[in-house]
């Protein structure tokens, strides 16, 4: 078994590596530029939503409970549309520093749990590819597979999800590369 303390460097460097790669994928390359769409009549929609002072949260359109799903009125609302989920965040400029900082912390957490699993399943001195396979699979579960839930339950287009899964695969390869390279000998 490998000590978790001996894996602090691959945890840190893999998190930084994923952070840099994700920045390139999302800010430099045009891959994700078409993921979001502008609402028609955006000004009017924002005015209506703003008048209702919506608290930050997730809203279902149209709203219904499990008991109300069979109600003719609810069924009519769903058939008429639109149907969707609306996420409201606090008003103001996007807090990019907060988002990026939280993303880096998430990358560190993924690195930590990946290291925990690898430390208990891969021996010290293991070959690069043995480490790469275990770490890559674990990191892919964290970075890639979790994205599928948004298409299943929230209606995110599958094309957007597949791009995020591909991003997750790249992040897991970066993570696996650092761990394989820096694995204790």
mmCIF file with all atom_site columns, C-alpha atoms in Angstrom:
data_model
loop_
_atom_site.group_PDB
_atom_site.id
_atom_site.type_symbol
_atom_site.label_atom_id
_atom_site.label_alt_id
_atom_site.label_comp_id
_atom_site.label_asym_id
_atom_site.label_entity_id
_atom_site.label_seq_id
_atom_site.pdbx_PDB_ins_code
_atom_site.Cartn_x
_atom_site.Cartn_y
_atom_site.Cartn_z
_atom_site.occupancy
_atom_site.B_iso_or_equiv
_atom_site.pdbx_formal_charge
_atom_site.auth_seq_id
_atom_site.auth_comp_id
_atom_site.auth_asym_id
_atom_site.auth_atom_id
_atom_site.pdbx_PDB_model_num
ATOM 1   C CA . UNK A 1 1   ? 0.000   0.000  0.000   1.00 0.00 ? 1   UNK A CA 1
ATOM 2   C CA . UNK A 1 2   ? 1.159   3.523  -0.813  1.00 0.00 ? 2   UNK A CA 1
ATOM 3   C CA . UNK A 1 3   ? 0.749   6.274  1.786   1.00 0.00 ? 3   UNK A CA 1
ATOM 4   C CA . UNK A 1 4   ? -1.621  9.065  0.874   1.00 0.00 ? 4   UNK A CA 1
ATOM 5   C CA . UNK A 1 5   ? 0.939   11.604 2.100   1.00 0.00 ? 5   UNK A CA 1
ATOM 6   C CA . UNK A 1 6   ? 3.369   10.436 -0.585  1.00 0.00 ? 6   UNK A CA 1
ATOM 7   C CA . UNK A 1 7   ? 0.822   11.402 -3.261  1.00 0.00 ? 7   UNK A CA 1
ATOM 8   C CA . UNK A 1 8   ? 0.465   15.105 -2.430  1.00 0.00 ? 8   UNK A CA 1
ATOM 9   C CA . UNK A 1 9   ? 2.479   16.164 -5.484  1.00 0.00 ? 9   UNK A CA 1
ATOM 10  C CA . UNK A 1 10  ? 0.446   14.232 -8.097  1.00 0.00 ? 10  UNK A CA 1
ATOM 11  C CA . UNK A 1 11  ? -2.758  15.398 -6.374  1.00 0.00 ? 11  UNK A CA 1
ATOM 12  C CA . UNK A 1 12  ? -1.645  19.029 -6.617  1.00 0.00 ? 12  UNK A CA 1
ATOM 13  C CA . UNK A 1 13  ? -0.138  18.887 -10.094 1.00 0.00 ? 13  UNK A CA 1
ATOM 14  C CA . UNK A 1 14  ? -3.032  16.928 -11.588 1.00 0.00 ? 14  UNK A CA 1
ATOM 15  C CA . UNK A 1 15  ? -5.498  19.498 -10.200 1.00 0.00 ? 15  UNK A CA 1
ATOM 16  C CA . UNK A 1 16  ? -3.464  22.341 -11.689 1.00 0.00 ? 16  UNK A CA 1
ATOM 17  C CA . UNK A 1 17  ? -3.100  20.432 -14.972 1.00 0.00 ? 17  UNK A CA 1
ATOM 18  C CA . UNK A 1 18  ? -6.842  19.829 -15.224 1.00 0.00 ? 18  UNK A CA 1
ATOM 19  C CA . UNK A 1 19  ? -7.504  23.467 -14.343 1.00 0.00 ? 19  UNK A CA 1
ATOM 20  C CA . UNK A 1 20  ? -5.227  24.671 -17.159 1.00 0.00 ? 20  UNK A CA 1
ATOM 21  C CA . UNK A 1 21  ? -6.567  22.179 -19.716 1.00 0.00 ? 21  UNK A CA 1
ATOM 22  C CA . UNK A 1 22  ? -10.179 23.029 -18.835 1.00 0.00 ? 22  UNK A CA 1
ATOM 23  C CA . UNK A 1 23  ? -9.411  26.724 -19.224 1.00 0.00 ? 23  UNK A CA 1
ATOM 24  C CA . UNK A 1 24  ? -8.048  26.061 -22.697 1.00 0.00 ? 24  UNK A CA 1
ATOM 25  C CA . UNK A 1 25  ? -11.034 23.882 -23.651 1.00 0.00 ? 25  UNK A CA 1
ATOM 26  C CA . UNK A 1 26  ? -13.610 26.395 -22.428 1.00 0.00 ? 26  UNK A CA 1
ATOM 27  C CA . UNK A 1 27  ? -11.987 29.786 -23.048 1.00 0.00 ? 27  UNK A CA 1
ATOM 28  C CA . UNK A 1 28  ? -9.642  29.342 -26.003 1.00 0.00 ? 28  UNK A CA 1
ATOM 29  C CA . UNK A 1 29  ? -11.102 26.603 -28.198 1.00 0.00 ? 29  UNK A CA 1
ATOM 30  C CA . UNK A 1 30  ? -14.557 27.135 -29.762 1.00 0.00 ? 30  UNK A CA 1
ATOM 31  C CA . UNK A 1 31  ? -15.836 23.693 -28.680 1.00 0.00 ? 31  UNK A CA 1
ATOM 32  C CA . UNK A 1 32  ? -18.340 24.926 -26.056 1.00 0.00 ? 32  UNK A CA 1
ATOM 33  C CA . UNK A 1 33  ? -19.398 28.245 -27.573 1.00 0.00 ? 33  UNK A CA 1
ATOM 34  C CA . UNK A 1 34  ? -22.676 26.801 -28.890 1.00 0.00 ? 34  UNK A CA 1
ATOM 35  C CA . UNK A 1 35  ? -23.713 25.099 -25.652 1.00 0.00 ? 35  UNK A CA 1
ATOM 36  C CA . UNK A 1 36  ? -26.019 27.943 -24.559 1.00 0.00 ? 36  UNK A CA 1
ATOM 37  C CA . UNK A 1 37  ? -28.655 29.838 -26.528 1.00 0.00 ? 37  UNK A CA 1
ATOM 38  C CA . UNK A 1 38  ? -30.119 33.305 -26.226 1.00 0.00 ? 38  UNK A CA 1
ATOM 39  C CA . UNK A 1 39  ? -33.821 33.496 -25.457 1.00 0.00 ? 39  UNK A CA 1
ATOM 40  C CA . UNK A 1 40  ? -35.979 35.191 -28.072 1.00 0.00 ? 40  UNK A CA 1
ATOM 41  C CA . UNK A 1 41  ? -37.320 38.431 -26.612 1.00 0.00 ? 41  UNK A CA 1
ATOM 42  C CA . UNK A 1 42  ? -34.687 38.258 -23.876 1.00 0.00 ? 42  UNK A CA 1
ATOM 43  C CA . UNK A 1 43  ? -35.369 41.784 -22.597 1.00 0.00 ? 43  UNK A CA 1
ATOM 44  C CA . UNK A 1 44  ? -39.061 41.082 -22.045 1.00 0.00 ? 44  UNK A CA 1
ATOM 45  C CA . UNK A 1 45  ? -38.370 37.723 -20.415 1.00 0.00 ? 45  UNK A CA 1
ATOM 46  C CA . UNK A 1 46  ? -35.802 39.258 -18.049 1.00 0.00 ? 46  UNK A CA 1
ATOM 47  C CA . UNK A 1 47  ? -38.219 42.049 -17.172 1.00 0.00 ? 47  UNK A CA 1
ATOM 48  C CA . UNK A 1 48  ? -40.994 39.578 -16.287 1.00 0.00 ? 48  UNK A CA 1
ATOM 49  C CA . UNK A 1 49  ? -38.648 37.381 -14.248 1.00 0.00 ? 49  UNK A CA 1
ATOM 50  C CA . UNK A 1 50  ? -37.122 40.437 -12.539 1.00 0.00 ? 50  UNK A CA 1
ATOM 51  C CA . UNK A 1 51  ? -40.522 41.733 -11.451 1.00 0.00 ? 51  UNK A CA 1
ATOM 52  C CA . UNK A 1 52  ? -41.078 38.535 -9.511  1.00 0.00 ? 52  UNK A CA 1
ATOM 53  C CA . UNK A 1 53  ? -37.780 38.831 -7.603  1.00 0.00 ? 53  UNK A CA 1
ATOM 54  C CA . UNK A 1 54  ? -36.903 35.182 -7.964  1.00 0.00 ? 54  UNK A CA 1
ATOM 55  C CA . UNK A 1 55  ? -34.644 33.882 -5.240  1.00 0.00 ? 55  UNK A CA 1
ATOM 56  C CA . UNK A 1 56  ? -31.578 31.963 -6.423  1.00 0.00 ? 56  UNK A CA 1
ATOM 57  C CA . UNK A 1 57  ? -32.532 28.338 -6.984  1.00 0.00 ? 57  UNK A CA 1
ATOM 58  C CA . UNK A 1 58  ? -33.793 25.813 -9.499  1.00 0.00 ? 58  UNK A CA 1
ATOM 59  C CA . UNK A 1 59  ? -37.285 26.238 -10.915 1.00 0.00 ? 59  UNK A CA 1
ATOM 60  C CA . UNK A 1 60  ? -39.302 23.656 -12.836 1.00 0.00 ? 60  UNK A CA 1
ATOM 61  C CA . UNK A 1 61  ? -41.431 24.868 -15.761 1.00 0.00 ? 61  UNK A CA 1
ATOM 62  C CA . UNK A 1 62  ? -44.297 24.184 -15.413 1.00 0.00 ? 62  UNK A CA 1
ATOM 63  C CA . UNK A 1 63  ? -44.128 23.306 -11.733 1.00 0.00 ? 63  UNK A CA 1
ATOM 64  C CA . UNK A 1 64  ? -45.909 20.221 -10.514 1.00 0.00 ? 64  UNK A CA 1
ATOM 65  C CA . UNK A 1 65  ? -45.804 17.689 -7.713  1.00 0.00 ? 65  UNK A CA 1
ATOM 66  C CA . UNK A 1 66  ? -46.019 13.914 -8.102  1.00 0.00 ? 66  UNK A CA 1
ATOM 67  C CA . UNK A 1 67  ? -49.639 14.078 -6.992  1.00 0.00 ? 67  UNK A CA 1
ATOM 68  C CA . UNK A 1 68  ? -50.418 16.766 -9.564  1.00 0.00 ? 68  UNK A CA 1
ATOM 69  C CA . UNK A 1 69  ? -48.915 14.898 -12.534 1.00 0.00 ? 69  UNK A CA 1
ATOM 70  C CA . UNK A 1 70  ? -52.289 13.355 -13.434 1.00 0.00 ? 70  UNK A CA 1
ATOM 71  C CA . UNK A 1 71  ? -54.241 16.588 -13.162 1.00 0.00 ? 71  UNK A CA 1
ATOM 72  C CA . UNK A 1 72  ? -55.741 17.604 -16.533 1.00 0.00 ? 72  UNK A CA 1
ATOM 73  C CA . UNK A 1 73  ? -54.562 21.195 -15.939 1.00 0.00 ? 73  UNK A CA 1
ATOM 74  C CA . UNK A 1 74  ? -50.974 20.059 -15.330 1.00 0.00 ? 74  UNK A CA 1
ATOM 75  C CA . UNK A 1 75  ? -50.992 17.733 -18.342 1.00 0.00 ? 75  UNK A CA 1
ATOM 76  C CA . UNK A 1 76  ? -52.291 20.613 -20.497 1.00 0.00 ? 76  UNK A CA 1
ATOM 77  C CA . UNK A 1 77  ? -49.485 22.912 -19.283 1.00 0.00 ? 77  UNK A CA 1
ATOM 78  C CA . UNK A 1 78  ? -46.859 20.285 -20.167 1.00 0.00 ? 78  UNK A CA 1
ATOM 79  C CA . UNK A 1 79  ? -48.387 19.657 -23.586 1.00 0.00 ? 79  UNK A CA 1
ATOM 80  C CA . UNK A 1 80  ? -48.618 23.381 -24.357 1.00 0.00 ? 80  UNK A CA 1
ATOM 81  C CA . UNK A 1 81  ? -45.037 24.067 -23.208 1.00 0.00 ? 81  UNK A CA 1
ATOM 82  C CA . UNK A 1 82  ? -42.486 25.337 -22.811 1.00 0.00 ? 82  UNK A CA 1
ATOM 83  C CA . UNK A 1 83  ? -41.141 22.673 -20.461 1.00 0.00 ? 83  UNK A CA 1
ATOM 84  C CA . UNK A 1 84  ? -37.811 23.098 -18.746 1.00 0.00 ? 84  UNK A CA 1
ATOM 85  C CA . UNK A 1 85  ? -35.679 23.884 -15.772 1.00 0.00 ? 85  UNK A CA 1
ATOM 86  C CA . UNK A 1 86  ? -34.570 27.403 -14.926 1.00 0.00 ? 86  UNK A CA 1
ATOM 87  C CA . UNK A 1 87  ? -31.557 28.056 -12.709 1.00 0.00 ? 87  UNK A CA 1
ATOM 88  C CA . UNK A 1 88  ? -31.418 31.477 -11.081 1.00 0.00 ? 88  UNK A CA 1
ATOM 89  C CA . UNK A 1 89  ? -28.149 32.689 -9.552  1.00 0.00 ? 89  UNK A CA 1
ATOM 90  C CA . UNK A 1 90  ? -27.633 35.877 -7.534  1.00 0.00 ? 90  UNK A CA 1
ATOM 91  C CA . UNK A 1 91  ? -27.799 39.069 -9.580  1.00 0.00 ? 91  UNK A CA 1
ATOM 92  C CA . UNK A 1 92  ? -24.595 40.841 -10.483 1.00 0.00 ? 92  UNK A CA 1
ATOM 93  C CA . UNK A 1 93  ? -21.584 40.232 -12.661 1.00 0.00 ? 93  UNK A CA 1
ATOM 94  C CA . UNK A 1 94  ? -20.587 36.569 -12.974 1.00 0.00 ? 94  UNK A CA 1
ATOM 95  C CA . UNK A 1 95  ? -18.292 35.721 -10.073 1.00 0.00 ? 95  UNK A CA 1
ATOM 96  C CA . UNK A 1 96  ? -15.595 34.129 -12.226 1.00 0.00 ? 96  UNK A CA 1
ATOM 97  C CA . UNK A 1 97  ? -13.026 34.179 -9.425  1.00 0.00 ? 97  UNK A CA 1
ATOM 98  C CA . UNK A 1 98  ? -15.382 32.256 -7.164  1.00 0.00 ? 98  UNK A CA 1
ATOM 99  C CA . UNK A 1 99  ? -16.309 29.797 -9.926  1.00 0.00 ? 99  UNK A CA 1
ATOM 100 C CA . UNK A 1 100 ? -12.690 29.170 -10.905 1.00 0.00 ? 100 UNK A CA 1
ATOM 101 C CA . UNK A 1 101 ? -11.615 28.838 -7.273  1.00 0.00 ? 101 UNK A CA 1
ATOM 102 C CA . UNK A 1 102 ? -14.396 26.354 -6.585  1.00 0.00 ? 102 UNK A CA 1
ATOM 103 C CA . UNK A 1 103 ? -13.438 24.410 -9.730  1.00 0.00 ? 103 UNK A CA 1
ATOM 104 C CA . UNK A 1 104 ? -9.817  24.205 -8.542  1.00 0.00 ? 104 UNK A CA 1
ATOM 105 C CA . UNK A 1 105 ? -10.966 22.950 -5.139  1.00 0.00 ? 105 UNK A CA 1
ATOM 106 C CA . UNK A 1 106 ? -13.115 20.329 -6.907  1.00 0.00 ? 106 UNK A CA 1
ATOM 107 C CA . UNK A 1 107 ? -10.086 19.238 -8.948  1.00 0.00 ? 107 UNK A CA 1
ATOM 108 C CA . UNK A 1 108 ? -8.118  18.862 -5.707  1.00 0.00 ? 108 UNK A CA 1
ATOM 109 C CA . UNK A 1 109 ? -10.933 16.810 -4.164  1.00 0.00 ? 109 UNK A CA 1
ATOM 110 C CA . UNK A 1 110 ? -11.055 14.546 -7.224  1.00 0.00 ? 110 UNK A CA 1
ATOM 111 C CA . UNK A 1 111 ? -7.277  14.177 -7.005  1.00 0.00 ? 111 UNK A CA 1
ATOM 112 C CA . UNK A 1 112 ? -7.493  13.310 -3.312  1.00 0.00 ? 112 UNK A CA 1
ATOM 113 C CA . UNK A 1 113 ? -10.135 10.599 -3.725  1.00 0.00 ? 113 UNK A CA 1
ATOM 114 C CA . UNK A 1 114 ? -8.401  9.263  -6.814  1.00 0.00 ? 114 UNK A CA 1
ATOM 115 C CA . UNK A 1 115 ? -5.180  9.072  -4.803  1.00 0.00 ? 115 UNK A CA 1
ATOM 116 C CA . UNK A 1 116 ? -7.019  7.339  -1.957  1.00 0.00 ? 116 UNK A CA 1
ATOM 117 C CA . UNK A 1 117 ? -8.361  4.644  -4.271  1.00 0.00 ? 117 UNK A CA 1
ATOM 118 C CA . UNK A 1 118 ? -5.062  4.200  -6.108  1.00 0.00 ? 118 UNK A CA 1
ATOM 119 C CA . UNK A 1 119 ? -3.057  4.081  -2.879  1.00 0.00 ? 119 UNK A CA 1
ATOM 120 C CA . UNK A 1 120 ? -5.176  1.132  -1.739  1.00 0.00 ? 120 UNK A CA 1
ATOM 121 C CA . UNK A 1 121 ? -5.151  -0.750 -5.038  1.00 0.00 ? 121 UNK A CA 1
ATOM 122 C CA . UNK A 1 122 ? -1.788  -0.095 -6.707  1.00 0.00 ? 122 UNK A CA 1
ATOM 123 C CA . UNK A 1 123 ? 1.525   -1.069 -5.108  1.00 0.00 ? 123 UNK A CA 1
ATOM 124 C CA . UNK A 1 124 ? 4.518   1.217  -4.766  1.00 0.00 ? 124 UNK A CA 1
ATOM 125 C CA . UNK A 1 125 ? 6.835   0.775  -7.714  1.00 0.00 ? 125 UNK A CA 1
ATOM 126 C CA . UNK A 1 126 ? 3.992   -0.271 -10.021 1.00 0.00 ? 126 UNK A CA 1
ATOM 127 C CA . UNK A 1 127 ? 4.454   0.223  -13.745 1.00 0.00 ? 127 UNK A CA 1
ATOM 128 C CA . UNK A 1 128 ? 3.243   3.539  -15.225 1.00 0.00 ? 128 UNK A CA 1
ATOM 129 C CA . UNK A 1 129 ? 0.371   1.888  -17.132 1.00 0.00 ? 129 UNK A CA 1
ATOM 130 C CA . UNK A 1 130 ? -0.904  0.044  -14.042 1.00 0.00 ? 130 UNK A CA 1
ATOM 131 C CA . UNK A 1 131 ? -1.190  3.360  -12.209 1.00 0.00 ? 131 UNK A CA 1
ATOM 132 C CA . UNK A 1 132 ? -2.565  5.109  -15.313 1.00 0.00 ? 132 UNK A CA 1
ATOM 133 C CA . UNK A 1 133 ? -5.434  2.601  -15.725 1.00 0.00 ? 133 UNK A CA 1
ATOM 134 C CA . UNK A 1 134 ? -6.666  2.770  -12.121 1.00 0.00 ? 134 UNK A CA 1
ATOM 135 C CA . UNK A 1 135 ? -6.276  6.525  -11.738 1.00 0.00 ? 135 UNK A CA 1
ATOM 136 C CA . UNK A 1 136 ? -7.719  7.229  -15.187 1.00 0.00 ? 136 UNK A CA 1
ATOM 137 C CA . UNK A 1 137 ? -10.829 5.128  -14.526 1.00 0.00 ? 137 UNK A CA 1
ATOM 138 C CA . UNK A 1 138 ? -11.410 6.727  -11.129 1.00 0.00 ? 138 UNK A CA 1
ATOM 139 C CA . UNK A 1 139 ? -10.892 10.269 -12.409 1.00 0.00 ? 139 UNK A CA 1
ATOM 140 C CA . UNK A 1 140 ? -13.171 9.619  -15.411 1.00 0.00 ? 140 UNK A CA 1
ATOM 141 C CA . UNK A 1 141 ? -15.985 8.624  -13.067 1.00 0.00 ? 141 UNK A CA 1
ATOM 142 C CA . UNK A 1 142 ? -15.622 11.987 -11.314 1.00 0.00 ? 142 UNK A CA 1
ATOM 143 C CA . UNK A 1 143 ? -15.004 14.242 -14.307 1.00 0.00 ? 143 UNK A CA 1
ATOM 144 C CA . UNK A 1 144 ? -16.911 12.499 -17.098 1.00 0.00 ? 144 UNK A CA 1
ATOM 145 C CA . UNK A 1 145 ? -19.719 10.189 -16.076 1.00 0.00 ? 145 UNK A CA 1
ATOM 146 C CA . UNK A 1 146 ? -21.394 12.606 -13.677 1.00 0.00 ? 146 UNK A CA 1
ATOM 147 C CA . UNK A 1 147 ? -22.267 14.810 -16.648 1.00 0.00 ? 147 UNK A CA 1
ATOM 148 C CA . UNK A 1 148 ? -24.753 12.266 -18.004 1.00 0.00 ? 148 UNK A CA 1
ATOM 149 C CA . UNK A 1 149 ? -27.182 12.981 -15.154 1.00 0.00 ? 149 UNK A CA 1
ATOM 150 C CA . UNK A 1 150 ? -27.971 16.424 -16.570 1.00 0.00 ? 150 UNK A CA 1
ATOM 151 C CA . UNK A 1 151 ? -29.237 14.904 -19.825 1.00 0.00 ? 151 UNK A CA 1
ATOM 152 C CA . UNK A 1 152 ? -31.219 12.211 -18.041 1.00 0.00 ? 152 UNK A CA 1
ATOM 153 C CA . UNK A 1 153 ? -32.998 14.411 -15.500 1.00 0.00 ? 153 UNK A CA 1
ATOM 154 C CA . UNK A 1 154 ? -32.626 18.048 -16.580 1.00 0.00 ? 154 UNK A CA 1
ATOM 155 C CA . UNK A 1 155 ? -33.061 17.868 -20.337 1.00 0.00 ? 155 UNK A CA 1
ATOM 156 C CA . UNK A 1 156 ? -29.571 19.064 -21.218 1.00 0.00 ? 156 UNK A CA 1
ATOM 157 C CA . UNK A 1 157 ? -29.038 18.259 -24.907 1.00 0.00 ? 157 UNK A CA 1
ATOM 158 C CA . UNK A 1 158 ? -27.080 15.030 -25.348 1.00 0.00 ? 158 UNK A CA 1
ATOM 159 C CA . UNK A 1 159 ? -24.658 16.780 -27.692 1.00 0.00 ? 159 UNK A CA 1
ATOM 160 C CA . UNK A 1 160 ? -23.633 19.156 -24.899 1.00 0.00 ? 160 UNK A CA 1
ATOM 161 C CA . UNK A 1 161 ? -23.314 16.235 -22.490 1.00 0.00 ? 161 UNK A CA 1
ATOM 162 C CA . UNK A 1 162 ? -21.119 14.265 -24.892 1.00 0.00 ? 162 UNK A CA 1
ATOM 163 C CA . UNK A 1 163 ? -18.790 17.274 -25.141 1.00 0.00 ? 163 UNK A CA 1
ATOM 164 C CA . UNK A 1 164 ? -18.579 17.444 -21.345 1.00 0.00 ? 164 UNK A CA 1
ATOM 165 C CA . UNK A 1 165 ? -17.941 13.694 -21.164 1.00 0.00 ? 165 UNK A CA 1
ATOM 166 C CA . UNK A 1 166 ? -15.128 14.147 -23.709 1.00 0.00 ? 166 UNK A CA 1
ATOM 167 C CA . UNK A 1 167 ? -13.742 16.954 -21.540 1.00 0.00 ? 167 UNK A CA 1
ATOM 168 C CA . UNK A 1 168 ? -13.919 14.577 -18.578 1.00 0.00 ? 168 UNK A CA 1
ATOM 169 C CA . UNK A 1 169 ? -11.976 11.972 -20.514 1.00 0.00 ? 169 UNK A CA 1
ATOM 170 C CA . UNK A 1 170 ? -9.243  14.523 -21.253 1.00 0.00 ? 170 UNK A CA 1
ATOM 171 C CA . UNK A 1 171 ? -9.153  15.594 -17.584 1.00 0.00 ? 171 UNK A CA 1
ATOM 172 C CA . UNK A 1 172 ? -8.897  11.967 -16.471 1.00 0.00 ? 172 UNK A CA 1
ATOM 173 C CA . UNK A 1 173 ? -6.004  11.364 -18.903 1.00 0.00 ? 173 UNK A CA 1
ATOM 174 C CA . UNK A 1 174 ? -4.188  14.411 -17.500 1.00 0.00 ? 174 UNK A CA 1
ATOM 175 C CA . UNK A 1 175 ? -4.777  13.156 -13.955 1.00 0.00 ? 175 UNK A CA 1
ATOM 176 C CA . UNK A 1 176 ? -3.661  9.627  -14.818 1.00 0.00 ? 176 UNK A CA 1
ATOM 177 C CA . UNK A 1 177 ? -0.550  10.968 -16.548 1.00 0.00 ? 177 UNK A CA 1
ATOM 178 C CA . UNK A 1 178 ? 0.592   12.926 -13.505 1.00 0.00 ? 178 UNK A CA 1
ATOM 179 C CA . UNK A 1 179 ? -0.071  10.034 -11.137 1.00 0.00 ? 179 UNK A CA 1
ATOM 180 C CA . UNK A 1 180 ? 1.679   7.525  -13.400 1.00 0.00 ? 180 UNK A CA 1
ATOM 181 C CA . UNK A 1 181 ? 4.693   9.821  -13.769 1.00 0.00 ? 181 UNK A CA 1
ATOM 182 C CA . UNK A 1 182 ? 4.987   10.667 -10.035 1.00 0.00 ? 182 UNK A CA 1
ATOM 183 C CA . UNK A 1 183 ? 3.942   7.315  -8.556  1.00 0.00 ? 183 UNK A CA 1
ATOM 184 C CA . UNK A 1 184 ? 6.223   6.298  -5.651  1.00 0.00 ? 184 UNK A CA 1
ATOM 185 C CA . UNK A 1 185 ? 8.926   3.860  -6.760  1.00 0.00 ? 185 UNK A CA 1
#
